[in-house]
XYZ file of C-alpha atoms in Angstrom:
539
model
C -71.939 14.839 -21.403
C -71.188 12.985 -18.781
C -71.592 13.438 -15.374
C -69.285 12.321 -12.581
C -69.010 12.945 -8.664
C -65.927 13.568 -6.960
C -62.735 12.484 -8.159
C -59.369 13.262 -6.440
C -58.380 14.605 -2.941
C -58.436 18.162 -2.026
C -55.336 18.953 0.736
C -57.548 19.009 3.353
C -57.589 18.138 7.243
C -59.151 15.170 7.879
C -61.644 16.630 10.175
C -63.477 18.027 6.978
C -64.818 16.072 4.395
C -62.251 15.748 1.398
C -63.308 15.548 -2.455
C -62.952 12.070 -3.473
C -64.013 9.270 -5.974
C -67.843 8.937 -4.510
C -69.264 6.036 -5.651
C -72.429 6.470 -7.892
C -76.104 6.004 -6.523
C -76.801 2.648 -5.305
C -73.077 1.914 -4.128
C -72.197 5.531 -2.078
C -72.324 3.407 1.076
C -69.261 1.071 0.381
C -66.847 4.076 -0.712
C -65.310 5.977 2.441
C -65.508 9.131 1.085
C -69.251 9.269 0.156
C -69.703 7.745 3.875
C -68.424 10.896 4.824
C -70.469 12.924 3.423
C -73.362 10.889 3.928
C -73.069 11.690 7.702
C -72.450 15.109 6.950
C -75.390 15.833 4.926
C -77.590 13.475 7.604
C -76.733 15.898 10.369
C -77.503 19.099 8.509
C -73.881 20.082 9.295
C -73.989 23.407 7.442
C -70.051 23.536 7.977
C -69.798 21.919 4.320
C -72.862 23.977 2.590
C -70.870 24.863 -0.843
C -68.424 22.596 -0.296
C -70.667 19.472 -2.090
C -73.785 19.323 -3.398
C -76.536 16.212 -2.670
C -78.312 14.810 -5.602
C -81.386 12.909 -4.844
C -82.282 11.207 -7.864
C -85.633 9.647 -6.312
C -86.731 13.536 -6.718
C -84.612 14.641 -9.312
C -83.737 17.641 -7.472
C -79.814 18.698 -5.906
C -79.361 20.299 -2.327
C -77.254 21.736 0.338
C -75.751 19.425 2.896
C -77.764 21.384 5.785
C -81.066 20.717 3.500
C -83.853 20.349 6.140
C -85.603 17.854 3.874
C -86.052 13.929 4.922
C -82.679 12.242 4.849
C -82.645 10.293 1.645
C -81.634 6.780 1.170
C -77.831 6.173 0.319
C -79.007 4.541 -2.584
C -81.033 7.133 -4.056
C -77.758 10.101 -3.303
C -75.097 11.356 -5.469
C -72.336 14.108 -4.404
C -70.974 16.669 -7.185
C -68.381 19.060 -7.028
C -70.154 21.575 -8.926
C -73.716 22.444 -9.878
C -73.310 22.626 -13.313
C -72.292 18.484 -12.865
C -75.971 17.950 -11.021
C -77.354 20.055 -13.460
C -75.701 17.593 -16.160
C -77.423 14.600 -14.270
C -80.532 16.086 -14.959
C -81.006 17.549 -11.655
C -82.407 21.016 -10.577
C -81.851 22.896 -7.471
C -84.218 22.590 -4.310
C -86.692 25.201 -3.727
C -86.421 24.811 -0.015
C -82.649 24.657 0.549
C -81.680 27.130 -2.228
C -77.989 25.778 -2.551
C -76.451 27.888 -4.282
C -77.558 30.891 -1.831
C -74.222 29.683 -0.056
C -70.520 30.397 0.133
C -68.559 28.709 -2.384
C -66.294 26.074 -2.366
C -62.802 26.454 -0.835
C -61.391 24.035 -3.473
C -60.376 26.727 -5.720
C -57.904 27.986 -4.017
C -56.768 24.799 -2.310
C -56.170 23.336 -5.458
C -53.706 24.087 -8.256
C -54.524 22.067 -10.608
C -56.186 22.485 -14.056
C -59.302 22.626 -13.169
C -58.975 24.440 -10.283
C -57.173 27.277 -12.464
C -60.017 27.007 -14.727
C -62.769 27.466 -12.299
C -61.107 30.542 -10.986
C -61.452 31.914 -14.105
C -64.645 30.877 -15.315
C -66.089 32.421 -12.117
C -64.321 35.830 -13.243
C -66.369 35.524 -16.249
C -63.502 34.505 -18.751
C -66.087 32.220 -20.522
C -68.348 35.155 -20.956
C -65.904 37.553 -22.099
C -64.081 35.476 -24.581
C -65.677 32.166 -24.860
C -64.178 28.528 -24.371
C -61.231 29.166 -26.706
C -59.686 32.315 -24.871
C -60.187 30.215 -21.763
C -58.543 27.458 -23.126
C -55.244 29.828 -24.324
C -54.855 31.400 -21.004
C -54.437 28.050 -19.694
C -52.459 27.083 -22.111
C -53.953 23.937 -23.394
C -56.203 22.652 -26.361
C -60.169 23.105 -25.969
C -60.644 19.346 -26.657
C -58.427 18.603 -23.695
C -59.461 21.208 -20.991
C -63.180 19.886 -21.496
C -62.047 16.649 -21.413
C -60.427 17.058 -17.400
C -63.261 19.809 -16.347
C -65.607 17.040 -17.508
C -63.464 14.328 -15.518
C -62.646 16.266 -12.746
C -65.805 18.146 -12.390
C -68.155 16.568 -13.799
C -69.339 19.515 -16.357
C -67.452 21.537 -19.418
C -66.203 24.818 -19.355
C -69.790 26.298 -21.317
C -71.969 24.372 -19.018
C -69.722 25.701 -15.517
C -69.978 28.888 -17.344
C -73.997 28.032 -17.802
C -74.444 27.208 -13.924
C -72.515 30.154 -12.709
C -74.809 32.766 -14.538
C -77.711 31.030 -13.131
C -76.281 31.919 -9.942
C -75.201 35.455 -10.979
C -78.894 35.849 -12.313
C -80.391 34.453 -9.028
C -78.732 37.055 -6.946
C -79.557 39.903 -9.168
C -83.076 38.651 -9.233
C -83.074 40.127 -5.283
C -82.143 43.672 -6.714
C -84.909 46.293 -8.235
C -83.005 45.615 -11.971
C -85.487 44.992 -14.466
C -85.374 41.096 -15.598
C -84.288 42.136 -19.022
C -81.177 43.794 -17.704
C -80.619 40.981 -15.063
C -80.550 38.932 -17.806
C -77.760 39.921 -19.985
C -75.921 41.206 -16.554
C -75.387 37.714 -15.761
C -74.081 36.856 -18.884
C -76.652 35.393 -21.052
C -76.778 36.113 -24.615
C -80.565 36.421 -24.786
C -83.904 36.612 -22.840
C -84.717 33.341 -24.204
C -81.775 31.273 -23.394
C -82.123 33.259 -19.658
C -85.820 32.220 -19.297
C -84.703 28.743 -20.599
C -82.085 28.165 -18.222
C -83.922 29.726 -14.910
C -86.370 27.271 -15.438
C -83.929 24.147 -15.978
C -82.248 25.180 -12.792
C -84.801 26.575 -10.587
C -88.110 24.891 -12.254
C -89.471 28.435 -11.879
C -89.663 31.372 -14.478
C -87.635 34.346 -13.440
C -90.989 36.274 -12.067
C -91.665 33.543 -9.916
C -88.238 33.217 -8.272
C -87.693 37.064 -7.413
C -91.337 36.860 -5.851
C -90.456 34.213 -3.712
C -86.939 35.724 -2.911
C -88.684 39.232 -2.141
C -91.030 37.442 0.109
C -88.246 35.847 2.044
C -84.896 37.484 1.714
C -82.161 34.976 2.143
C -78.526 35.118 2.696
C -76.754 35.833 -1.255
C -79.560 37.707 -2.174
C -79.967 41.624 -2.257
C -81.473 42.431 1.191
C -83.353 46.113 -0.593
C -84.208 46.780 -4.050
C -80.427 48.039 -4.671
C -80.230 49.207 -8.848
C -80.449 52.395 -9.322
C -80.494 54.237 -12.330
C -78.492 57.357 -12.019
C -78.471 58.627 -15.343
C -75.153 59.763 -15.076
C -72.730 59.183 -18.079
C -69.876 57.554 -15.872
C -71.154 55.310 -13.193
C -74.765 54.340 -14.266
C -76.062 51.824 -12.106
C -75.704 51.049 -8.175
C -76.607 47.635 -6.973
C -76.778 46.701 -3.079
C -76.251 42.635 -2.652
C -75.525 40.974 0.677
C -72.985 38.073 -0.044
C -72.468 35.297 2.019
C -69.353 34.276 4.319
C -68.485 30.798 5.588
C -68.429 31.136 9.293
C -66.994 31.904 11.685
C -65.611 34.988 10.030
C -62.822 37.358 11.015
C -64.397 40.398 8.874
C -63.223 43.008 10.961
C -59.549 41.516 10.867
C -59.686 41.809 6.948
C -61.214 44.806 6.360
C -58.450 46.057 9.186
C -55.735 44.957 7.115
C -57.231 46.755 3.832
C -58.249 49.794 5.412
C -54.842 50.659 7.327
C -52.668 50.256 4.104
C -55.321 52.009 2.337
C -54.357 54.643 -0.835
C -56.241 57.734 -0.442
C -58.461 59.047 -3.242
C -57.941 54.809 -4.469
C -59.699 53.716 -1.245
C -61.434 54.977 1.704
C -62.051 53.600 5.075
C -64.765 54.698 7.702
C -65.192 52.911 11.291
C -67.702 50.528 9.749
C -66.848 50.048 5.822
C -64.110 50.074 3.397
C -64.451 51.622 -0.656
C -62.331 51.423 -3.329
C -62.567 52.065 -7.178
C -61.835 49.326 -9.673
C -61.179 48.618 -13.349
C -63.011 46.027 -14.362
C -63.431 44.051 -17.794
C -66.238 47.010 -19.616
C -65.733 49.693 -17.201
C -65.213 51.517 -14.069
C -66.671 51.083 -11.124
C -66.580 51.634 -7.287
C -67.925 49.474 -4.436
C -68.481 49.646 -0.460
C -67.816 46.937 1.690
C -69.279 46.798 5.319
C -70.080 43.837 7.979
C -73.854 42.439 8.149
C -75.637 39.123 9.026
C -74.403 37.448 12.353
C -71.594 35.722 13.689
C -73.249 32.234 12.782
C -74.289 33.322 9.480
C -71.779 36.301 8.605
C -72.638 38.561 5.131
C -71.099 41.481 3.518
C -73.042 44.041 2.386
C -71.379 44.810 -0.904
C -72.714 48.409 -2.577
C -71.401 48.932 -5.997
C -71.572 51.706 -8.631
C -71.136 50.177 -12.089
C -70.394 51.503 -15.678
C -71.490 48.126 -17.063
C -73.577 45.843 -15.321
C -71.863 42.834 -17.226
C -69.105 43.432 -14.259
C -70.785 42.443 -11.329
C -70.717 39.000 -11.995
C -66.533 39.803 -11.807
C -67.249 42.539 -9.354
C -68.426 39.924 -7.179
C -65.981 37.067 -7.891
C -63.171 39.414 -6.948
C -64.914 40.680 -3.697
C -65.493 37.297 -2.750
C -61.507 36.687 -3.305
C -60.775 39.687 -1.316
C -62.435 39.211 1.667
C -61.927 35.472 1.590
C -64.956 34.744 1.761
C -64.721 30.815 0.937
C -62.244 29.662 2.932
C -63.193 26.467 5.082
C -62.706 28.101 8.195
C -63.566 26.011 10.973
C -61.008 23.196 9.764
C -58.133 25.683 9.413
C -58.759 26.588 12.987
C -58.981 23.474 13.981
C -55.521 22.922 12.349
C -53.722 25.379 13.409
C -55.284 25.015 17.119
C -53.169 21.583 17.146
C -50.442 23.698 17.534
C -50.232 24.692 21.425
C -48.353 27.885 20.715
C -51.300 29.090 18.379
C -54.103 27.870 20.308
C -54.721 31.310 22.521
C -54.292 33.354 19.130
C -56.655 30.816 17.208
C -59.337 31.364 20.032
C -58.511 34.949 20.016
C -59.431 35.757 16.082
C -61.581 32.575 14.964
C -62.254 32.391 11.433
C -59.204 34.713 10.586
C -58.683 35.549 6.819
C -56.038 35.728 3.838
C -56.713 39.052 2.230
C -56.878 38.590 -1.687
C -56.793 41.052 -4.398
C -58.997 42.778 -6.629
C -56.192 43.759 -9.312
C -53.082 41.924 -9.671
C -50.928 44.447 -11.293
C -51.805 47.272 -8.415
C -50.821 44.392 -5.841
C -47.526 43.884 -7.190
C -46.738 47.388 -7.266
C -47.835 47.733 -3.673
C -45.652 44.892 -2.724
C -42.722 46.364 -3.964
C -43.168 49.572 -2.665
C -43.768 48.374 0.381
C -40.541 46.153 0.540
C -38.097 47.125 3.613
C -40.562 49.768 4.775
C -43.131 50.333 7.181
C -46.830 50.652 6.121
C -46.941 54.102 6.792
C -44.101 54.626 5.003
C -45.059 52.558 1.771
C -48.758 54.388 2.030
C -46.959 57.399 1.150
C -45.177 56.144 -1.597
C -48.376 54.924 -2.986
C -50.111 57.887 -2.773
C -47.840 60.255 -4.364
C -47.936 57.729 -7.247
C -51.754 57.496 -7.631
C -51.900 61.439 -7.078
C -49.812 61.741 -9.757
C -50.388 59.198 -12.351
C -53.897 57.908 -11.385
C -57.078 58.374 -13.819
C -59.569 60.535 -12.195
C -62.476 58.643 -11.136
C -65.673 59.591 -13.090
C -67.824 59.108 -10.594
C -66.460 60.812 -8.008
C -68.708 63.220 -6.738
C -71.108 60.413 -5.928
C -68.546 58.296 -3.868
C -67.039 59.879 -1.010
C -63.355 59.726 -0.471
C -62.685 58.120 -3.972
C -61.378 59.958 -6.595
C -59.001 58.488 -8.523
C -57.947 55.341 -9.721
C -54.182 53.386 -9.467
C -52.362 54.017 -12.400
C -52.036 51.208 -15.092
C -48.836 49.661 -15.396
C -48.294 51.618 -18.916
C -48.682 55.107 -16.975
C -45.958 53.826 -14.388
C -43.623 52.865 -17.047
C -43.854 56.346 -18.936
C -43.917 58.526 -16.053
C -42.974 56.715 -12.624
C -39.024 57.756 -12.333
C -40.341 61.848 -12.536
C -42.581 60.421 -9.248
C -41.199 57.574 -7.377
C -38.697 58.537 -4.310
C -36.057 56.075 -2.744
C -33.164 54.051 -3.598
C -32.505 53.611 -7.231
C -32.708 49.877 -7.286
C -36.113 49.758 -6.110
C -37.195 52.464 -8.732
C -35.153 50.733 -11.372
C -37.122 47.302 -10.081
C -40.437 48.910 -10.199
C -40.007 50.392 -13.515
C -38.967 47.216 -15.153
C -41.768 45.472 -13.952
C -44.384 48.103 -15.314
C -42.615 47.808 -18.546
C -43.348 44.218 -18.256
C -46.528 44.153 -17.962
C -47.524 47.095 -20.330
C -45.574 44.577 -22.772
C -47.175 41.630 -22.096
C -44.044 40.038 -21.253
C -45.233 39.532 -17.752
C -48.808 38.482 -17.036
C -50.706 37.883 -13.879
C -53.925 36.499 -13.792
C -56.338 34.361 -11.768
C -55.865 31.120 -13.264
C -52.109 30.818 -12.941
C -50.372 28.066 -10.966
C -48.486 29.136 -8.126
C -45.621 27.776 -9.527
C -46.117 29.809 -12.985
C -46.819 32.796 -11.424
C -43.774 32.878 -8.450
C -41.372 31.846 -11.460
C -42.016 34.368 -13.906
C -41.790 36.937 -11.005
C -38.460 35.684 -9.984
C -37.142 35.862 -13.358
C -37.110 39.846 -13.251
C -34.453 41.400 -12.132
C -35.272 42.890 -8.434
C -37.546 40.432 -7.675
C -36.536 38.173 -4.984
C -39.066 35.109 -3.428
C -40.804 37.080 -0.376
C -42.689 39.031 -3.122
C -43.705 36.185 -5.155
C -44.482 34.419 -2.630
C -47.134 37.173 -1.177
C -48.086 37.455 -4.691
C -49.054 34.034 -4.784
C -51.087 34.603 -1.402
C -52.779 38.088 -2.312
C -53.801 36.774 -5.990
C -54.034 33.569 -6.035
C -55.274 32.842 -2.586
C -52.642 29.993 -2.116
C -53.020 28.667 1.492
C -49.772 27.152 2.152
C -47.029 30.256 2.247
C -44.865 30.871 5.205
C -42.861 34.434 4.545
C -40.067 33.382 7.225
C -37.976 35.967 5.725
C -40.504 38.862 7.091
C -39.411 40.073 9.723
C -42.133 41.782 10.810
C -43.999 38.253 10.860
C -40.509 36.626 12.940
C -41.445 39.382 15.300
C -45.125 38.590 15.634
C -43.790 34.435 16.360
C -41.275 35.814 18.921
C -44.509 37.197 20.694
C -45.812 33.727 20.688
C -42.866 31.964 22.148
C -42.522 30.873 18.311
C -38.980 29.926 17.014
C -37.893 33.697 15.708
C -35.378 32.174 13.314
C -36.031 32.068 9.797
C -34.859 28.258 9.425
C -36.036 27.235 12.804
C -39.537 28.987 12.170
C -40.060 27.054 8.805
C -39.311 23.865 10.470
C -41.719 24.651 13.227
C -44.145 25.348 10.401
C -43.977 22.722 8.616
C -46.840 21.030 11.071
C -49.107 24.187 9.519
C -49.254 22.412 6.224
C -51.771 22.952 4.560
C -52.758 25.973 6.242
C -49.325 28.136 6.827
C -50.535 31.440 4.637
C -53.482 31.698 7.580
C -50.806 31.065 10.389
C -48.532 33.994 8.901
C -51.688 35.818 9.036
C -51.472 35.645 12.888
C -48.185 36.156 13.295
C -48.710 39.313 11.257
C -51.154 40.091 14.357
C -49.423 39.037 16.729
C -46.960 41.627 15.694
C -49.623 44.725 15.759
C -52.440 45.706 13.279
C -49.876 48.487 10.968
C -46.692 46.051 11.356
C -44.560 46.427 8.587
C -44.630 43.447 6.039
C -41.373 43.287 4.021
C -38.595 40.800 3.701
C -35.017 40.856 5.415
C -32.385 42.759 3.440
C -30.093 40.673 1.270
């Protein structure tokens, strides 16, 4: 299989390197994108860790840009967008800098092309669950075309990309107390032999050697302690504690606060230092508790997960990273938004603001529908009533304080929602209509959808307008460039920052914030108050 370097630009401010046509070894300095990356690598700038990979052909290894090793000659260097591309080029991971123990690439949310959408699904474990055939079907293309696009764009096909992701998940799990055999299957490998061969090929170590090294020196991205604990219970069987790295700066308290003020009792629980919730995963149930760790320069999120099936750990980690927007290119976003004098103070006061994501797209849609034109407190009351009446009991409630049930399924809301929901008849009709469409498969929400597809499928249903569609694209897909100017609270926040309070004028002013208008909107919501309503102006 062919291995290529960066092949197309991403939407990102000039201050941050942008993927482009990188020259191969021996020709890099003639390419401006190569030269930009080479400068970043030579300065050992940790801002670019996870955004591209340095392949050093003279030593046969690949590194993160901040690797402290001696800077290689340009003629010996190629840059890759994925570790899978480096593997395909015959390179192995550097033992010194451990290039996959870093935040992931923000490109999969910034870009909305086929390659980026495929990567969102691959990271969520789609290949392990459905194979390449299922991945291609979900994206609406043939296997052959999908493979060709991924090789051309990312340097590796879907199987190689999934294999690299399994290796990274296994490396993460080797830092826990799980037996090595359980690590292999939890990471998605089909056999112990396949697991051993992959770890040896990627890290040039056996799994036992890699675990010993990790226990000797805990690094970001590894478990901070032996966190696997078989409970022997029939419900949630295993507890795993992980430390997930975030890209600095990271407004962790802000994003946890956003989730906390909207928490549904029983489904979610909040303390002064943590946020917890129940969720359904492809192979079973889970509960997760998130809290802040690390330092401002190297922020971490402590993730304590209790799972029915360890095979769900990889999608759980992927969804936690999406929920907290851990991979956002925070410095580039702040630099771009602070260029507007009217946002400078807000950016300085809240560096590294995040765009809260979604762990369950269907649940996020129901939250948006019930949150329209009401306060956050009123929406929380309605959602609490719905969850209490229709949510399935959580099987591990005794071991997870504050968590007792799951958010109701679309099928349950479609069947019994009218008996529980209160409010305008038109809103109830819309909720039931959406629930029926989701339950029947008429409406599908997926991390792998294009923004245009997601928004058009939503607005095609009566009762759903542009605000709801845009809000879902922000939360589910992580779309970075949406400004919901019809939102009353957002405009109130704009007025407090001396920005235009009129929707048209605010949209015109906000054009200069592209491609980070979603993050600018978070600043405006923040200015309106921590519990400000998020709702569209009535039609």
